[in-house]
Amino acid sequence: MGTRGIIAVIHEGQYKVTKYGQYDHYPEGQGLDILHWLKHPHRQNDSFVSRFAQRLENVVPATEKDIQDAVGEVTGDPYQNGFTFEQMNRYKALYPNFSIGSGAKILDVIWNAPLFDSLPIDMYEMSRVERWEIEGIYTLDLDARLFMSDWHGDVMAWSLDALPDYVTYLAHWKENEDVDALVETVSA
């Protein structure tokens, strides 16, 4: 069963990324994956925000044609509705910027994007967010230098300069006996 959510990035007072995902948008899923991504040594320095913001300049909303071209490359039919399991995996691998299964990997796509190349992303209209359909929202606010996790309306925020350890992060939403086992999966 899917746990729907959004990964968002705010910069210069605007949502620059609003990527809808169909899977694992609970705190111990995409939330922990994003925290792990943020805690990488290359992102624990003063240049992180400016480098990431520079990459965001190339992000544009995907057009219907962008998505049709990608679907056509994977399936042979740009108007095909739905994928086989193999096609879905190929689509996710080739086009994580369009796939509903990319999750936190969208941050790597942006981080590693070549400068000066347009990066279309299939965006979700934030004004459409309905709490009953979106369970988790994970936001990087580059202006305020915050990582925010919103799980069913229960919002926590941490400074990018003082991110919590995994146990502290998960303890807000999980019972103590569950936390240690979950942390082991991320640390491995």
mmCIF file of C-alpha atoms in Angstrom:
data_model
loop_
_atom_site.group_PDB
_atom_site.id
_atom_site.type_symbol
_atom_site.label_atom_id
_atom_site.label_comp_id
_atom_site.label_asym_id
_atom_site.label_seq_id
_atom_site.Cartn_x
_atom_site.Cartn_y
_atom_site.Cartn_z
ATOM 1 C CA MET A 1 0.000 0.000 0.000
ATOM 2 C CA GLY A 2 1.293 3.451 -0.836
ATOM 3 C CA THR A 3 1.953 6.151 1.717
ATOM 4 C CA ARG A 4 1.556 9.323 -0.303
ATOM 5 C CA GLY A 5 3.555 12.462 0.298
ATOM 6 C CA ILE A 6 5.425 15.427 -1.038
ATOM 7 C CA ILE A 7 9.054 16.436 -0.971
ATOM 8 C CA ALA A 8 9.302 20.203 -1.261
ATOM 9 C CA VAL A 9 12.093 22.756 -1.486
ATOM 10 C CA ILE A 10 11.565 26.434 -0.739
ATOM 11 C CA HIS A 11 13.991 29.075 -1.999
ATOM 12 C CA GLU A 12 13.581 32.818 -2.462
ATOM 13 C CA GLY A 13 10.148 32.642 -0.858
ATOM 14 C CA GLN A 14 8.763 30.166 -3.387
ATOM 15 C CA TYR A 15 8.275 26.452 -3.739
ATOM 16 C CA LYS A 16 10.936 25.479 -6.276
ATOM 17 C CA VAL A 17 10.264 21.742 -5.965
ATOM 18 C CA THR A 18 7.014 20.000 -5.035
ATOM 19 C CA LYS A 19 7.538 16.345 -5.915
ATOM 20 C CA TYR A 20 4.653 13.983 -5.253
ATOM 21 C CA GLY A 21 5.502 10.448 -4.262
ATOM 22 C CA GLN A 22 3.364 7.360 -3.862
ATOM 23 C CA TYR A 23 5.480 5.301 -1.482
ATOM 24 C CA ASP A 24 7.024 5.371 2.005
ATOM 25 C CA HIS A 25 6.282 8.973 2.991
ATOM 26 C CA TYR A 26 6.179 8.187 6.705
ATOM 27 C CA PRO A 27 8.907 9.602 9.011
ATOM 28 C CA GLU A 28 10.915 6.360 9.088
ATOM 29 C CA GLY A 29 10.721 6.173 5.288
ATOM 30 C CA GLN A 30 11.251 9.317 3.213
ATOM 31 C CA GLY A 31 11.717 11.488 6.317
ATOM 32 C CA LEU A 32 14.666 9.421 7.526
ATOM 33 C CA ASP A 33 16.044 9.140 3.970
ATOM 34 C CA ILE A 34 16.054 12.938 3.639
ATOM 35 C CA LEU A 35 17.668 13.382 7.057
ATOM 36 C CA HIS A 36 20.327 10.837 6.056
ATOM 37 C CA TRP A 37 20.872 12.718 2.769
ATOM 38 C CA LEU A 38 21.236 16.025 4.621
ATOM 39 C CA LYS A 39 23.724 14.549 7.104
ATOM 40 C CA HIS A 40 26.140 13.515 4.336
ATOM 41 C CA PRO A 41 29.514 15.240 4.903
ATOM 42 C CA HIS A 42 29.301 17.072 1.544
ATOM 43 C CA ARG A 43 26.120 18.743 2.743
ATOM 44 C CA GLN A 44 27.355 19.628 6.231
ATOM 45 C CA ASN A 45 29.138 22.841 5.320
ATOM 46 C CA ASP A 46 28.421 26.486 4.603
ATOM 47 C CA SER A 47 28.354 26.037 0.821
ATOM 48 C CA PHE A 48 25.527 23.465 0.833
ATOM 49 C CA VAL A 49 22.666 25.974 0.609
ATOM 50 C CA SER A 50 24.303 28.084 -2.083
ATOM 51 C CA ARG A 51 25.242 25.017 -4.180
ATOM 52 C CA PHE A 52 21.785 23.501 -3.878
ATOM 53 C CA ALA A 53 20.146 26.863 -4.649
ATOM 54 C CA GLN A 54 22.329 27.160 -7.744
ATOM 55 C CA ARG A 55 21.054 23.781 -8.970
ATOM 56 C CA LEU A 56 17.455 24.835 -8.276
ATOM 57 C CA GLU A 57 17.785 27.631 -10.824
ATOM 58 C CA ASN A 58 17.575 24.977 -13.553
ATOM 59 C CA VAL A 59 14.488 23.226 -12.178
ATOM 60 C CA VAL A 60 11.369 23.784 -14.263
ATOM 61 C CA PRO A 61 7.918 22.206 -14.112
ATOM 62 C CA ALA A 62 7.701 19.273 -16.504
ATOM 63 C CA THR A 63 5.364 19.691 -19.439
ATOM 64 C CA GLU A 64 2.918 17.080 -20.635
ATOM 65 C CA LYS A 65 5.192 16.593 -23.654
ATOM 66 C CA ASP A 66 8.215 15.965 -21.383
ATOM 67 C CA ILE A 67 6.317 13.196 -19.640
ATOM 68 C CA GLN A 68 4.855 11.749 -22.868
ATOM 69 C CA ASP A 69 8.341 11.604 -24.403
ATOM 70 C CA ALA A 70 9.651 9.758 -21.340
ATOM 71 C CA VAL A 71 6.717 7.326 -21.310
ATOM 72 C CA GLY A 72 7.210 6.759 -25.044
ATOM 73 C CA GLU A 73 10.889 5.976 -24.575
ATOM 74 C CA VAL A 74 10.104 3.393 -21.898
ATOM 75 C CA THR A 75 7.001 1.801 -23.431
ATOM 76 C CA GLY A 76 7.107 2.618 -27.128
ATOM 77 C CA ASP A 77 3.763 4.434 -26.804
ATOM 78 C CA PRO A 78 3.784 7.993 -25.397
ATOM 79 C CA TYR A 79 0.060 7.729 -24.586
ATOM 80 C CA GLN A 80 0.226 4.415 -22.717
ATOM 81 C CA ASN A 81 -1.647 4.545 -19.441
ATOM 82 C CA GLY A 82 0.139 2.420 -16.858
ATOM 83 C CA PHE A 83 3.327 0.383 -16.807
ATOM 84 C CA THR A 84 4.320 -3.229 -16.453
ATOM 85 C CA PHE A 85 6.550 -3.877 -13.449
ATOM 86 C CA GLU A 86 9.658 -3.861 -15.675
ATOM 87 C CA GLN A 87 8.592 -0.637 -17.391
ATOM 88 C CA MET A 88 7.928 1.008 -14.026
ATOM 89 C CA ASN A 89 11.422 0.142 -12.801
ATOM 90 C CA ARG A 90 12.976 1.397 -16.031
ATOM 91 C CA TYR A 91 10.959 4.630 -15.885
ATOM 92 C CA LYS A 92 12.002 5.201 -12.261
ATOM 93 C CA ALA A 93 15.663 4.602 -13.155
ATOM 94 C CA LEU A 94 15.692 6.761 -16.287
ATOM 95 C CA TYR A 95 13.307 9.484 -15.137
ATOM 96 C CA PRO A 96 13.346 9.880 -11.346
ATOM 97 C CA ASN A 97 12.378 13.516 -11.954
ATOM 98 C CA PHE A 98 8.984 12.277 -13.240
ATOM 99 C CA SER A 99 8.488 9.032 -11.302
ATOM 100 C CA ILE A 100 6.133 8.793 -8.316
ATOM 101 C CA GLY A 101 8.585 6.267 -6.874
ATOM 102 C CA SER A 102 11.702 8.443 -6.693
ATOM 103 C CA GLY A 103 11.147 9.723 -3.151
ATOM 104 C CA ALA A 104 14.139 11.391 -1.512
ATOM 105 C CA LYS A 105 16.266 10.479 -4.535
ATOM 106 C CA ILE A 106 14.849 13.601 -6.204
ATOM 107 C CA LEU A 107 17.242 15.583 -3.987
ATOM 108 C CA ASP A 108 20.205 13.672 -5.467
ATOM 109 C CA VAL A 109 18.853 14.300 -8.965
ATOM 110 C CA ILE A 110 18.869 18.041 -8.257
ATOM 111 C CA TRP A 111 22.192 17.983 -6.360
ATOM 112 C CA ASN A 112 23.953 16.173 -9.211
ATOM 113 C CA ALA A 113 22.263 18.028 -12.063
ATOM 114 C CA PRO A 114 24.646 19.683 -14.516
ATOM 115 C CA LEU A 115 24.740 23.440 -14.327
ATOM 116 C CA PHE A 116 22.991 25.329 -17.108
ATOM 117 C CA ASP A 117 20.910 22.315 -18.175
ATOM 118 C CA SER A 118 17.153 22.497 -17.699
ATOM 119 C CA LEU A 119 15.857 19.925 -15.203
ATOM 120 C CA PRO A 120 12.126 19.321 -15.659
ATOM 121 C CA ILE A 121 10.404 17.850 -12.611
ATOM 122 C CA ASP A 122 6.837 16.605 -12.432
ATOM 123 C CA MET A 123 5.536 19.055 -9.810
ATOM 124 C CA TYR A 124 2.532 18.780 -7.505
ATOM 125 C CA GLU A 125 0.385 21.871 -7.072
ATOM 126 C CA MET A 126 0.705 22.719 -3.373
ATOM 127 C CA SER A 127 -2.642 24.524 -3.367
ATOM 128 C CA ARG A 128 -4.217 21.116 -4.128
ATOM 129 C CA VAL A 129 -2.850 19.470 -0.994
ATOM 130 C CA GLU A 130 -5.606 17.693 0.879
ATOM 131 C CA ARG A 131 -4.604 16.217 4.238
ATOM 132 C CA TRP A 132 -6.644 13.088 3.625
ATOM 133 C CA GLU A 133 -4.640 12.236 0.502
ATOM 134 C CA ILE A 134 -1.157 13.472 1.465
ATOM 135 C CA GLU A 135 0.191 11.825 4.601
ATOM 136 C CA GLY A 136 3.729 13.173 4.834
ATOM 137 C CA ILE A 137 5.268 16.432 3.633
ATOM 138 C CA TYR A 138 9.038 16.887 3.906
ATOM 139 C CA THR A 139 10.330 20.369 3.207
ATOM 140 C CA LEU A 140 13.776 21.884 2.869
ATOM 141 C CA ASP A 141 13.408 25.610 3.418
ATOM 142 C CA LEU A 142 16.689 27.047 2.158
ATOM 143 C CA ASP A 143 15.671 30.597 3.136
ATOM 144 C CA ALA A 144 15.067 29.722 6.789
ATOM 145 C CA ARG A 145 17.701 26.931 6.709
ATOM 146 C CA LEU A 146 15.193 24.386 8.015
ATOM 147 C CA PHE A 147 14.256 20.761 7.445
ATOM 148 C CA MET A 148 10.578 20.275 8.266
ATOM 149 C CA SER A 149 8.704 17.006 8.633
ATOM 150 C CA ASP A 150 4.914 17.050 8.591
ATOM 151 C CA TRP A 151 3.310 13.710 9.351
ATOM 152 C CA HIS A 152 -0.498 13.930 9.322
ATOM 153 C CA GLY A 153 -0.305 17.568 10.421
ATOM 154 C CA ASP A 154 2.179 16.940 13.247
ATOM 155 C CA VAL A 155 5.025 19.253 12.180
ATOM 156 C CA MET A 156 8.576 19.291 13.500
ATOM 157 C CA ALA A 157 11.387 21.525 12.213
ATOM 158 C CA TRP A 158 15.152 21.459 12.626
ATOM 159 C CA SER A 159 17.861 23.864 11.608
ATOM 160 C CA LEU A 160 20.065 22.607 8.785
ATOM 161 C CA ASP A 161 22.948 23.631 11.052
ATOM 162 C CA ALA A 162 21.736 21.454 13.955
ATOM 163 C CA LEU A 163 20.047 18.394 12.488
ATOM 164 C CA PRO A 164 18.928 15.748 14.978
ATOM 165 C CA ASP A 165 20.433 12.308 15.155
ATOM 166 C CA TYR A 166 18.240 9.519 13.794
ATOM 167 C CA VAL A 167 16.978 8.403 17.211
ATOM 168 C CA THR A 168 15.926 11.927 18.195
ATOM 169 C CA TYR A 169 14.231 12.425 14.837
ATOM 170 C CA LEU A 170 12.220 9.208 15.008
ATOM 171 C CA ALA A 171 11.451 9.431 18.724
ATOM 172 C CA HIS A 172 8.887 12.133 18.062
ATOM 173 C CA TRP A 173 6.708 9.728 16.069
ATOM 174 C CA LYS A 174 7.720 6.235 17.194
ATOM 175 C CA GLU A 175 7.802 4.216 20.390
ATOM 176 C CA ASN A 176 11.293 3.709 21.851
ATOM 177 C CA GLU A 177 11.432 -0.020 21.066
ATOM 178 C CA ASP A 178 10.792 0.683 17.375
ATOM 179 C CA VAL A 179 13.433 3.400 16.997
ATOM 180 C CA ASP A 180 16.607 1.314 17.433
ATOM 181 C CA ALA A 181 15.612 -1.222 14.765
ATOM 182 C CA LEU A 182 14.694 1.548 12.310
ATOM 183 C CA VAL A 183 17.967 3.430 12.881
ATOM 184 C CA GLU A 184 19.976 0.282 12.144
ATOM 185 C CA THR A 185 18.459 0.079 8.642
ATOM 186 C CA VAL A 186 19.586 3.623 7.789
ATOM 187 C CA SER A 187 23.051 3.305 9.309
ATOM 188 C CA ALA A 188 23.800 0.104 7.376
#
